[in-house]
XYZ file of C-alpha atoms in Angstrom:
250
model
C -35.081 -4.869 53.843
C -36.007 -7.141 50.938
C -38.330 -4.433 49.555
C -35.546 -1.806 49.641
C -33.105 -4.168 47.953
C -35.602 -4.885 45.200
C -36.177 -1.180 44.583
C -32.445 -0.592 44.352
C -32.058 -3.348 41.734
C -34.921 -1.951 39.642
C -33.465 1.559 39.807
C -30.052 0.261 38.742
C -31.557 -1.643 35.814
C -33.459 1.431 34.639
C -30.270 3.510 34.738
C -28.410 0.933 32.642
C -31.206 0.930 30.053
C -31.084 4.741 29.868
C -27.324 4.747 29.326
C -27.522 2.087 26.611
C -30.319 3.988 24.863
C -28.235 7.169 24.892
C -25.182 5.385 23.483
C -27.192 3.795 20.674
C -28.718 7.172 19.806
C -25.275 8.778 19.631
C -23.968 6.022 17.356
C -26.917 6.413 14.996
C -26.566 10.185 14.886
C -22.802 10.005 14.297
C -23.323 8.064 11.078
C -25.958 10.353 9.603
C -24.993 12.674 6.781
C -21.266 12.615 7.523
C -18.769 12.240 4.691
C -15.047 11.972 5.325
C -13.941 12.642 1.763
C -12.263 9.216 1.768
C -15.263 7.146 0.732
C -13.289 5.779 -2.228
C -11.069 3.931 0.287
C -13.949 1.915 1.725
C -14.385 -0.780 -0.903
C -11.814 -2.691 -3.026
C -12.149 -2.223 -6.769
C -13.209 -5.787 -7.532
C -15.777 -6.142 -4.719
C -19.278 -4.785 -5.311
C -20.924 -2.752 -2.557
C -24.446 -4.250 -2.150
C -25.665 -1.047 -0.496
C -24.631 1.213 -3.364
C -27.778 2.539 -5.029
C -26.265 5.831 -6.077
C -26.136 5.237 -9.825
C -23.517 6.662 -12.148
C -23.830 10.209 -10.832
C -22.231 9.465 -7.462
C -19.644 6.706 -7.229
C -18.710 5.942 -3.573
C -16.234 3.300 -4.726
C -14.234 5.938 -6.566
C -14.177 3.871 -9.760
C -14.424 5.171 -13.290
C -18.087 4.295 -14.008
C -17.607 2.634 -17.388
C -14.540 0.534 -16.481
C -13.959 -2.413 -14.162
C -11.120 -4.851 -13.542
C -12.586 -7.091 -16.251
C -11.837 -4.372 -18.797
C -8.147 -4.260 -17.846
C -5.467 -6.391 -19.489
C -2.440 -4.781 -17.843
C -2.706 -2.162 -15.119
C -2.081 1.357 -16.350
C 0.219 3.747 -14.540
C -1.079 5.122 -11.235
C -1.443 8.867 -10.820
C -1.648 11.512 -8.083
C -5.129 12.887 -7.380
C -5.243 16.338 -5.744
C -9.013 16.850 -5.889
C -9.464 16.326 -2.133
C -7.013 19.063 -1.220
C -4.156 16.642 -0.558
C -2.279 14.054 -2.595
C -3.747 10.578 -3.030
C -2.202 7.894 -5.226
C -4.888 6.369 -7.431
C -4.913 3.387 -9.765
C -5.959 3.333 -13.396
C -9.479 2.514 -12.106
C -9.414 5.558 -9.836
C -9.147 3.457 -6.683
C -6.632 3.399 -3.828
C -3.617 1.096 -3.766
C -4.236 -1.851 -1.430
C -1.603 -4.501 -0.929
C 0.679 -6.776 1.022
C 4.456 -6.963 1.389
C 6.827 -9.711 0.318
C 10.453 -9.970 1.432
C 13.057 -11.256 -1.016
C 15.988 -9.410 0.580
C 16.826 -12.241 2.985
C 14.574 -11.152 5.815
C 15.105 -9.404 9.128
C 17.833 -10.193 10.054
C 19.523 -11.212 6.810
C 19.269 -14.944 6.123
C 16.162 -15.491 8.244
C 13.706 -15.775 5.337
C 13.893 -17.735 2.076
C 13.004 -16.031 -1.192
C 9.665 -17.653 -1.976
C 7.651 -16.562 -5.003
C 3.830 -16.761 -4.875
C 2.056 -19.063 -7.301
C -0.356 -17.709 -9.935
C -3.202 -19.214 -7.903
C -2.079 -17.346 -4.785
C -1.847 -14.108 -6.749
C -5.380 -14.568 -8.048
C -6.615 -15.132 -4.485
C -5.046 -11.856 -3.366
C -7.222 -10.104 -5.933
C -10.444 -12.117 -5.878
C -10.701 -13.020 -2.182
C -8.895 -10.178 -0.407
C -9.420 -7.269 -2.774
C -5.715 -6.397 -3.030
C -4.287 -4.739 -6.119
C -0.628 -4.217 -5.152
C 2.346 -6.371 -4.165
C 5.074 -4.455 -2.294
C 8.425 -6.248 -2.530
C 11.701 -5.783 -0.676
C 13.584 -6.985 -3.714
C 17.180 -6.822 -2.466
C 18.885 -5.633 0.699
C 21.074 -2.662 1.562
C 22.495 -3.561 4.970
C 25.870 -4.056 6.604
C 24.971 -7.707 7.214
C 23.899 -8.339 3.590
C 26.771 -9.339 1.267
C 24.588 -9.996 -1.803
C 25.543 -8.067 -4.944
C 23.072 -5.999 -6.926
C 21.168 -8.218 -9.346
C 21.132 -11.296 -7.109
C 17.327 -11.457 -7.431
C 16.991 -10.368 -11.039
C 15.450 -13.673 -12.138
C 12.961 -13.546 -9.253
C 12.105 -9.963 -10.149
C 11.346 -11.013 -13.721
C 8.972 -13.669 -12.388
C 7.206 -11.167 -10.142
C 6.768 -8.675 -12.961
C 5.061 -11.382 -15.007
C 2.990 -12.742 -12.105
C 1.643 -9.342 -11.117
C 0.984 -8.356 -14.711
C -1.032 -11.524 -15.312
C -2.926 -11.076 -12.017
C -3.802 -7.470 -12.947
C -1.910 -6.153 -9.935
C 0.660 -3.434 -9.363
C 4.202 -4.347 -8.322
C 6.036 -1.920 -6.046
C 9.728 -2.730 -5.706
C 12.144 -1.213 -3.225
C 15.580 -1.655 -1.710
C 15.131 -3.225 1.720
C 17.457 -2.959 4.699
C 17.177 -6.281 6.562
C 15.958 -4.681 9.755
C 18.643 -1.983 9.777
C 15.858 0.579 9.463
C 16.505 4.284 9.504
C 19.672 4.282 7.426
C 21.046 3.902 3.930
C 24.062 1.686 4.348
C 25.464 2.091 0.831
C 24.405 4.750 -1.657
C 26.682 3.110 -4.215
C 24.757 -0.166 -3.956
C 21.395 1.598 -3.900
C 22.113 3.628 -7.022
C 23.443 0.541 -8.813
C 20.208 -1.234 -7.860
C 18.167 1.463 -9.585
C 20.432 1.686 -12.593
C 19.653 -2.001 -13.156
C 15.991 -2.358 -12.210
C 14.905 1.187 -12.990
C 15.957 0.785 -16.593
C 14.783 -2.808 -16.923
C 11.147 -2.245 -15.958
C 10.673 1.342 -17.133
C 8.092 0.313 -19.732
C 6.059 -1.878 -17.367
C 3.074 0.336 -16.574
C 2.093 -1.735 -13.517
C 5.505 -1.381 -11.813
C 6.108 1.321 -9.176
C 9.503 2.260 -7.716
C 10.082 3.054 -4.026
C 13.563 4.541 -3.717
C 14.546 2.961 -0.386
C 12.749 1.377 2.536
C 12.818 3.476 5.746
C 15.913 5.564 4.978
C 15.510 7.684 8.135
C 14.222 6.769 11.587
C 11.033 8.259 12.979
C 9.421 11.607 12.220
C 10.161 14.122 9.477
C 11.991 16.300 11.990
C 14.769 13.709 12.092
C 15.662 14.300 8.456
C 18.875 16.183 7.739
C 19.922 18.073 4.634
C 22.137 15.098 3.775
C 19.127 12.773 3.949
C 17.177 14.974 1.540
C 20.178 15.170 -0.764
C 20.245 11.376 -0.907
C 16.562 11.331 -1.797
C 17.231 13.750 -4.636
C 20.162 11.659 -5.837
C 18.065 8.477 -5.893
C 15.239 10.280 -7.674
C 17.552 11.682 -10.339
C 19.109 8.253 -10.914
C 15.735 6.550 -11.298
C 14.189 9.308 -13.376
C 17.206 9.307 -15.648
C 16.475 5.722 -16.727
C 12.698 5.612 -16.170
C 11.078 8.884 -17.265
C 7.458 7.784 -16.733
C 7.459 5.393 -13.767
C 5.938 6.568 -10.470
C 8.655 7.059 -7.825
C 7.959 7.027 -4.092
C 10.392 8.862 -1.815
C 10.698 9.276 1.933
């Protein structure tokens, strides 16, 4: 009986080894010679890839070979790259936008978060330690529960424009909705928001405008003709005061 038990244990061990060997082989094969077309997303623009031996002819980081973040004083306007067969927003260094969000609209729900501004040291850490290049800000709130008038955070916005400019980051500002996602509570307030801020920062090449945070709930199929009309109205308002700034819709 002991002999049979021992044989069974050995057989089981051999089977486990075979399975592990097969799995390792599959993992190795899956990484060989496969390119997703999104290699430029793999590495932040300020972090060097130690395994990159490709030279100037093939740049897996997606950067412009003769420019780095050290060559930039203020970030240039981002652009839309269609070379992959679909639209990708790229920075002035030909890299992807990578960032974090900051809420200045009062939080979710309204009044739950103070409006704290990062320090210059914290901004530098976002770039140097985390590889971020974008700060996405819910600047003010469009919600039934939010009584604040347009312009309540204008002074804070001025600070953020300066902080991000000095940190060589992009600033993406939008109208938040304090957790009332999937709706535009007031088009009048939203358009007034863009008449103010759209015009004020139109010449700041590192500033990006997002028309409204989560204006419709869920999938594209939930959008109505009225929703699309509102998008067009916001776009026309922003473009009327900021002819060159990138505008994000949807």
